[in-house]
PDB file of C-alpha atoms in Angstrom:
ATOM      1  CA  PHE A  18      24.569  11.210   7.273  1.00 43.00           C
ATOM      2  CA  GLN A  19      22.092  13.220   9.259  1.00 43.00           C
ATOM      3  CA  ASP A  20      18.328  13.225   8.980  1.00 45.00           C
ATOM      4  CA  ASN A  21      16.260  16.316   8.212  1.00 46.00           C
ATOM      5  CA  ASP A  22      14.886  16.568  11.750  1.00 49.00           C
ATOM      6  CA  HIS A  23      18.125  16.521  13.703  1.00 52.00           C
ATOM      7  CA  ASN A  24      21.666  17.610  12.971  1.00 62.00           C
ATOM      8  CA  ARG A  25      24.581  15.998  14.764  1.00 73.00           C
ATOM      9  CA  ASP A  26      25.510  18.157  17.713  1.00 77.00           C
ATOM     10  CA  PRO A  27      28.929  17.660  19.362  1.00 83.00           C
ATOM     11  CA  LYS A  28      27.437  18.782  22.710  1.00 87.00           C
ATOM     12  CA  ILE A  29      24.938  15.877  22.739  1.00 87.00           C
ATOM     13  CA  THR A  30      25.727  12.379  23.946  1.00 90.00           C
ATOM     14  CA  TYR A  31      24.335   9.817  21.514  1.00 91.00           C
ATOM     15  CA  GLU A  32      23.379   6.214  22.267  1.00 90.00           C
ATOM     16  CA  ASP A  33      25.120   3.842  19.844  1.00 92.00           C
ATOM     17  CA  ARG A  34      22.798   1.365  18.168  1.00 92.00           C
ATOM     18  CA  ILE A  35      24.376  -1.370  16.065  1.00 95.00           C
ATOM     19  CA  ALA A  36      22.158  -2.605  13.244  1.00 95.00           C
ATOM     20  CA  VAL A  37      22.279  -4.889  10.214  1.00 96.00           C
ATOM     21  CA  ARG A  38      20.645  -4.155   6.858  1.00 96.00           C
ATOM     22  CA  ALA A  39      20.171  -6.409   3.844  1.00 95.00           C
ATOM     23  CA  VAL A  40      19.954  -6.002   0.137  1.00 94.00           C
ATOM     24  CA  LEU A  41      18.045  -9.303  -0.012  1.00 94.00           C
ATOM     25  CA  HIS A  42      17.946 -11.025  -3.420  1.00 89.00           C
ATOM     26  CA  GLN A  43      15.564 -13.629  -4.782  1.00 87.00           C
ATOM     27  CA  PRO A  44      17.573 -16.645  -5.981  1.00 80.00           C
ATOM     28  CA  VAL A  45      16.463 -16.570  -9.645  1.00 83.00           C
ATOM     29  CA  SER A  46      15.186 -13.114 -10.591  1.00 85.00           C
ATOM     30  CA  GLN A  47      17.638 -11.172  -8.397  1.00 84.00           C
ATOM     31  CA  ASP A  48      14.751  -8.892  -7.366  1.00 91.00           C
ATOM     32  CA  ILE A  49      15.314  -7.190  -4.017  1.00 92.00           C
ATOM     33  CA  ALA A  50      13.053  -7.190  -0.949  1.00 91.00           C
ATOM     34  CA  LEU A  51      11.494  -3.924   0.079  1.00 90.00           C
ATOM     35  CA  ILE A  52       9.467  -3.654   3.287  1.00 87.00           C
ATOM     36  CA  TYR A  53       6.434  -1.400   3.650  1.00 83.00           C
ATOM     37  CA  HIS A  54       5.894  -0.123   7.195  1.00 76.00           C
ATOM     38  CA  SER A  55       2.204   0.653   7.525  1.00 71.00           C
ATOM     39  CA  SER A  56       2.731   2.257  10.944  1.00 68.00           C
ATOM     40  CA  GLY A  57       4.739   5.116   9.463  1.00 64.00           C
ATOM     41  CA  THR A  58       3.867   4.869   5.778  1.00 73.00           C
ATOM     42  CA  PHE A  59       7.402   4.306   4.563  1.00 79.00           C
ATOM     43  CA  TRP A  60       9.509   1.726   2.715  1.00 84.00           C
ATOM     44  CA  SER A  61      12.827   0.295   3.869  1.00 88.00           C
ATOM     45  CA  LEU A  62      15.333  -2.433   3.260  1.00 93.00           C
ATOM     46  CA  PRO A  63      15.085  -5.381   5.656  1.00 93.00           C
ATOM     47  CA  GLY A  64      17.057  -4.659   8.802  1.00 93.00           C
ATOM     48  CA  SER A  65      17.039  -3.584  12.409  1.00 92.00           C
ATOM     49  CA  ARG A  66      19.153  -3.268  15.507  1.00 92.00           C
ATOM     50  CA  ILE A  67      21.142  -6.148  16.924  1.00 95.00           C
ATOM     51  CA  HIS A  68      19.985  -7.448  20.314  1.00 92.00           C
ATOM     52  CA  GLY A  69      22.613  -7.645  23.080  1.00 89.00           C
ATOM     53  CA  GLY A  70      25.156 -10.395  22.442  1.00 90.00           C
ATOM     54  CA  GLU A  71      23.715 -11.367  19.066  1.00 93.00           C
ATOM     55  CA  LYS A  72      26.138 -11.988  16.181  1.00 93.00           C
ATOM     56  CA  ARG A  73      25.479 -10.169  12.915  1.00 92.00           C
ATOM     57  CA  TYR A  74      24.523 -13.293  10.956  1.00 93.00           C
ATOM     58  CA  ALA A  75      22.079 -14.431  13.658  1.00 93.00           C
ATOM     59  CA  ALA A  76      20.564 -10.947  13.829  1.00 94.00           C
ATOM     60  CA  LEU A  77      20.253 -10.683  10.047  1.00 95.00           C
ATOM     61  CA  ALA A  78      18.656 -14.151   9.777  1.00 93.00           C
ATOM     62  CA  ARG A  79      16.188 -13.320  12.585  1.00 92.00           C
ATOM     63  CA  ILE A  80      15.257  -9.935  11.139  1.00 91.00           C
ATOM     64  CA  ILE A  81      14.789 -11.227   7.589  1.00 91.00           C
ATOM     65  CA  MET A  82      12.552 -14.035   8.874  1.00 87.00           C
ATOM     66  CA  GLU A  83      10.506 -11.523  10.900  1.00 86.00           C
ATOM     67  CA  GLU A  84      10.155  -9.033   8.050  1.00 87.00           C
ATOM     68  CA  THR A  85       9.910 -11.286   4.974  1.00 87.00           C
ATOM     69  CA  GLY A  86       9.278 -14.850   6.149  1.00 86.00           C
ATOM     70  CA  CYS A  87      12.434 -15.973   4.274  1.00 88.00           C
ATOM     71  CA  ASP A  88      15.545 -17.898   5.272  1.00 90.00           C
ATOM     72  CA  ILE A  89      18.926 -16.632   4.075  1.00 90.00           C
ATOM     73  CA  ASP A  90      22.058 -18.317   2.823  1.00 81.00           C
ATOM     74  CA  PRO A  91      24.391 -18.571   5.844  1.00 78.00           C
ATOM     75  CA  ASP A  92      27.383 -17.309   3.830  1.00 80.00           C
ATOM     76  CA  ILE A  93      26.731 -13.582   4.199  1.00 85.00           C
ATOM     77  CA  GLY A  94      30.396 -12.613   3.873  1.00 89.00           C
ATOM     78  CA  ARG A  95      31.543  -9.203   4.955  1.00 92.00           C
ATOM     79  CA  PRO A  96      29.427  -6.052   4.858  1.00 94.00           C
ATOM     80  CA  PHE A  97      29.661  -4.108   1.613  1.00 92.00           C
ATOM     81  CA  LEU A  98      29.028  -0.851   3.462  1.00 92.00           C
ATOM     82  CA  ARG A  99      28.893   0.693   6.930  1.00 91.00           C
ATOM     83  CA  VAL A 100      26.477   3.578   7.344  1.00 89.00           C
ATOM     84  CA  ASP A 101      26.547   5.920  10.337  1.00 88.00           C
ATOM     85  CA  GLY A 102      23.509   8.094  11.020  1.00 86.00           C
ATOM     86  CA  TRP A 103      22.404  10.430  13.792  1.00 85.00           C
ATOM     87  CA  THR A 104      18.824  11.141  14.774  1.00 84.00           C
ATOM     88  CA  LYS A 105      16.423  11.515  17.680  1.00 81.00           C
ATOM     89  CA  ASP A 106      13.920   8.716  18.330  1.00 79.00           C
ATOM     90  CA  TRP A 107      11.331   8.832  21.135  1.00 78.00           C
ATOM     91  CA  GLY A 108      13.365  11.481  22.952  1.00 84.00           C
ATOM     92  CA  VAL A 109      16.646   9.544  22.735  1.00 87.00           C
ATOM     93  CA  TYR A 110      19.560  10.768  20.629  1.00 88.00           C
ATOM     94  CA  ILE A 111      20.729   7.878  18.457  1.00 87.00           C
ATOM     95  CA  HIS A 112      23.951   7.160  16.592  1.00 90.00           C
ATOM     96  CA  GLU A 113      22.948   4.231  14.386  1.00 90.00           C
ATOM     97  CA  ILE A 114      25.758   2.146  12.914  1.00 92.00           C
ATOM     98  CA  SER A 115      24.361  -0.070  10.158  1.00 93.00           C
ATOM     99  CA  TYR A 116      26.370  -2.891   8.596  1.00 95.00           C
ATOM    100  CA  CYS A 117      24.974  -3.584   5.126  1.00 95.00           C
ATOM    101  CA  TYR A 118      25.084  -7.007   3.470  1.00 95.00           C
ATOM    102  CA  SER A 119      24.108  -8.338   0.074  1.00 93.00           C
ATOM    103  CA  VAL A 120      22.424 -11.699   0.798  1.00 93.00           C
ATOM    104  CA  LYS A 121      20.399 -14.317  -1.055  1.00 90.00           C
ATOM    105  CA  VAL A 122      17.213 -16.041  -0.038  1.00 90.00           C
ATOM    106  CA  LYS A 123      17.775 -19.703   0.816  1.00 88.00           C
ATOM    107  CA  GLY A 124      15.080 -21.909  -0.675  1.00 76.00           C
ATOM    108  CA  SER A 125      11.883 -20.638  -2.207  1.00 67.00           C
ATOM    109  CA  ILE A 126       9.788 -17.582  -1.568  1.00 66.00           C
ATOM    110  CA  VAL A 127       6.119 -17.968  -0.766  1.00 56.00           C
ATOM    111  CA  GLU A 128       4.395 -15.049  -2.494  1.00 56.00           C
ATOM    112  CA  GLY A 129       1.939 -13.082  -0.412  1.00 50.00           C
ATOM    113  CA  VAL A 130       3.409 -14.120   2.932  1.00 52.00           C
ATOM    114  CA  ALA A 131       3.965 -11.090   5.112  1.00 51.00           C
ATOM    115  CA  GLY A 132       6.465 -10.936   7.891  1.00 48.00           C
ATOM    116  CA  LYS A 133       5.467 -10.444  11.524  1.00 50.00           C
ATOM    117  CA  ARG A 134       3.896  -7.308  12.913  1.00 53.00           C
ATOM    118  CA  TYR A 135       3.134  -4.593  10.358  1.00 54.00           C
ATOM    119  CA  PHE A 136       5.680  -5.455   7.647  1.00 66.00           C
ATOM    120  CA  GLN A 137       4.571  -6.027   4.068  1.00 70.00           C
ATOM    121  CA  PRO A 138       7.428  -7.260   1.835  1.00 81.00           C
ATOM    122  CA  VAL A 139       7.446  -6.783  -1.936  1.00 85.00           C
ATOM    123  CA  TRP A 140      10.100  -7.762  -4.494  1.00 87.00           C
ATOM    124  CA  ALA A 141      11.384  -5.483  -7.251  1.00 89.00           C
ATOM    125  CA  PRO A 142      14.447  -4.817  -9.433  1.00 88.00           C
ATOM    126  CA  PRO A 143      17.181  -2.725  -7.715  1.00 84.00           C
ATOM    127  CA  GLN A 144      16.423   0.513  -9.586  1.00 81.00           C
ATOM    128  CA  SER A 145      12.703   0.209  -8.748  1.00 86.00           C
ATOM    129  CA  VAL A 146      13.547  -0.304  -5.073  1.00 86.00           C
ATOM    130  CA  LYS A 147      15.681   2.836  -5.094  1.00 82.00           C
ATOM    131  CA  ASN A 148      12.978   4.834  -6.909  1.00 83.00           C
ATOM    132  CA  THR A 149      10.223   3.632  -4.543  1.00 84.00           C
ATOM    133  CA  ILE A 150      12.215   4.673  -1.482  1.00 82.00           C
ATOM    134  CA  ALA A 151      12.888   8.112  -3.004  1.00 80.00           C
ATOM    135  CA  ALA A 152       9.276   8.617  -4.126  1.00 80.00           C
ATOM    136  CA  HIS A 153       7.896   8.104  -0.615  1.00 75.00           C
ATOM    137  CA  ALA A 154      10.255  10.494   1.162  1.00 70.00           C
ATOM    138  CA  ASN A 155       7.675  13.297   1.324  1.00 72.00           C
ATOM    139  CA  ARG A 156       4.766  11.003   2.273  1.00 74.00           C
ATOM    140  CA  CYS A 157       6.335   9.482   5.362  1.00 75.00           C
ATOM    141  CA  THR A 158       4.488  10.279   8.593  1.00 75.00           C
ATOM    142  CA  SER A 159       7.126   9.339  11.179  1.00 76.00           C
ATOM    143  CA  PRO A 160      10.499  10.911  12.042  1.00 76.00           C
ATOM    144  CA  TRP A 161      12.109   7.442  12.249  1.00 76.00           C
ATOM    145  CA  GLY A 162      10.639   6.645   8.840  1.00 77.00           C
ATOM    146  CA  ARG A 163      12.200   9.783   7.309  1.00 79.00           C
ATOM    147  CA  PHE A 164      15.540   8.802   8.852  1.00 82.00           C
ATOM    148  CA  SER A 165      15.178   5.247   7.475  1.00 84.00           C
ATOM    149  CA  LEU A 166      14.235   6.447   3.992  1.00 83.00           C
ATOM    150  CA  PHE A 167      17.242   8.732   3.847  1.00 83.00           C
ATOM    151  CA  ARG A 168      19.578   5.977   5.113  1.00 88.00           C
ATOM    152  CA  ASP A 169      18.241   3.308   2.746  1.00 89.00           C
ATOM    153  CA  LEU A 170      18.299   5.625  -0.256  1.00 86.00           C
ATOM    154  CA  ASN A 171      22.003   6.126   0.424  1.00 86.00           C
ATOM    155  CA  ILE A 172      22.505   2.354   0.753  1.00 90.00           C
ATOM    156  CA  MET A 173      20.682   1.601  -2.520  1.00 88.00           C
ATOM    157  CA  THR A 174      22.446   4.424  -4.354  1.00 85.00           C
ATOM    158  CA  TYR A 175      25.805   3.045  -3.297  1.00 86.00           C
ATOM    159  CA  TYR A 176      24.718  -0.541  -4.021  1.00 86.00           C
ATOM    160  CA  THR A 177      23.454   0.189  -7.556  1.00 83.00           C
ATOM    161  CA  TRP A 178      26.597   2.158  -8.316  1.00 81.00           C
ATOM    162  CA  SER A 179      28.984  -0.456  -6.864  1.00 83.00           C
ATOM    163  CA  THR A 180      27.297  -3.281  -8.792  1.00 80.00           C
ATOM    164  CA  GLY A 181      27.443  -1.368 -12.080  1.00 76.00           C
ATOM    165  CA  GLN A 182      23.697  -0.693 -12.259  1.00 72.00           C
ATOM    166  CA  ASP A 183      24.123   3.094 -12.076  1.00 65.00           C
ATOM    167  CA  SER A 184      26.808   5.057 -13.874  1.00 54.00           C
ATOM    168  CA  LEU A 185      26.284   8.280 -11.919  1.00 48.00           C
ATOM    169  CA  VAL A 186      26.903   8.353  -8.178  1.00 44.00           C
ATOM    170  CA  GLN A 187      24.734  10.965  -6.579  1.00 45.00           C
ATOM    171  CA  LEU A 188      24.191  10.130  -2.949  1.00 44.00           C
ATOM    172  CA  ALA A 189      21.039  11.359  -1.260  1.00 42.00           C
ATOM    173  CA  GLY A 190      22.907  13.383   1.341  1.00 41.00           C
ATOM    174  CA  MET A 191      26.301  14.157   2.795  1.00 34.00           C
ATOM    175  CA  TYR A 192      27.308  10.534   3.315  1.00 37.00           C
ATOM    176  CA  VAL A 193      30.509   9.452   1.580  1.00 36.00           C
ATOM    177  CA  PRO A 194      31.000   5.662   1.475  1.00 38.00           C
ATOM    178  CA  ASN A 195      34.080   4.286   3.179  1.00 36.00           C
ATOM    179  CA  THR A 196      34.406   0.671   2.078  1.00 36.00           C
ATOM    180  CA  GLU A 197      37.671   0.301   4.000  1.00 36.00           C
ATOM    181  CA  THR A 198      35.782   0.899   7.255  1.00 35.00           C
ATOM    182  CA  ALA A 199      33.104  -1.651   6.314  1.00 34.00           C
ATOM    183  CA  VAL A 200      35.579  -4.325   5.278  1.00 34.00           C
ATOM    184  CA  ALA A 201      38.024  -3.692   8.136  1.00 35.00           C
ATOM    185  CA  THR A 202      35.421  -4.494  10.790  1.00 36.00           C
ATOM    186  CA  GLY A 203      36.233  -8.191  10.500  1.00 36.00           C
ATOM    187  CA  GLU A 204      33.179  -9.776  12.092  1.00 41.00           C
ATOM    188  CA  SER A 205      30.440 -11.003   9.773  1.00 38.00           C
TER     189      SER A 205
END
């Protein structure tokens, strides 16, 4: 997909950024974590870029701890989706490759505990998460936030459809899911 601020240009060299994203479930209610970013007034799924040499599981566990204060079950399996997006961030042209996992919280959740920095996690049913992301698209104050909203709306739309929670697939943009690409990557 492409964000609204930048279209993919074949003449531009993009920096690849590998990232992991989580549809993070509470163990009992199956509510999903949603992170509010006060710095850009937007909502996103937990996730971020992988640091050099980090394995996906280690990156996902680190990021979820930073953003939600939760531990995750170590059996994350394979990604259910790979999302490619192109944007410009702080003057750098980015090709973000996000591997998306459905993971469960390990242990209990301490309500009201925020992650590090400016993250404020909340928990909601999948359809509410999708609706919250969509509702804030026009309120977002940062270009990266608009990119993230668009990306995560696509992820949640695919997730709710693939888990039978939505009967109509209407992706937020031009992205067409390729589950073969996500599954064929091998590493988890």
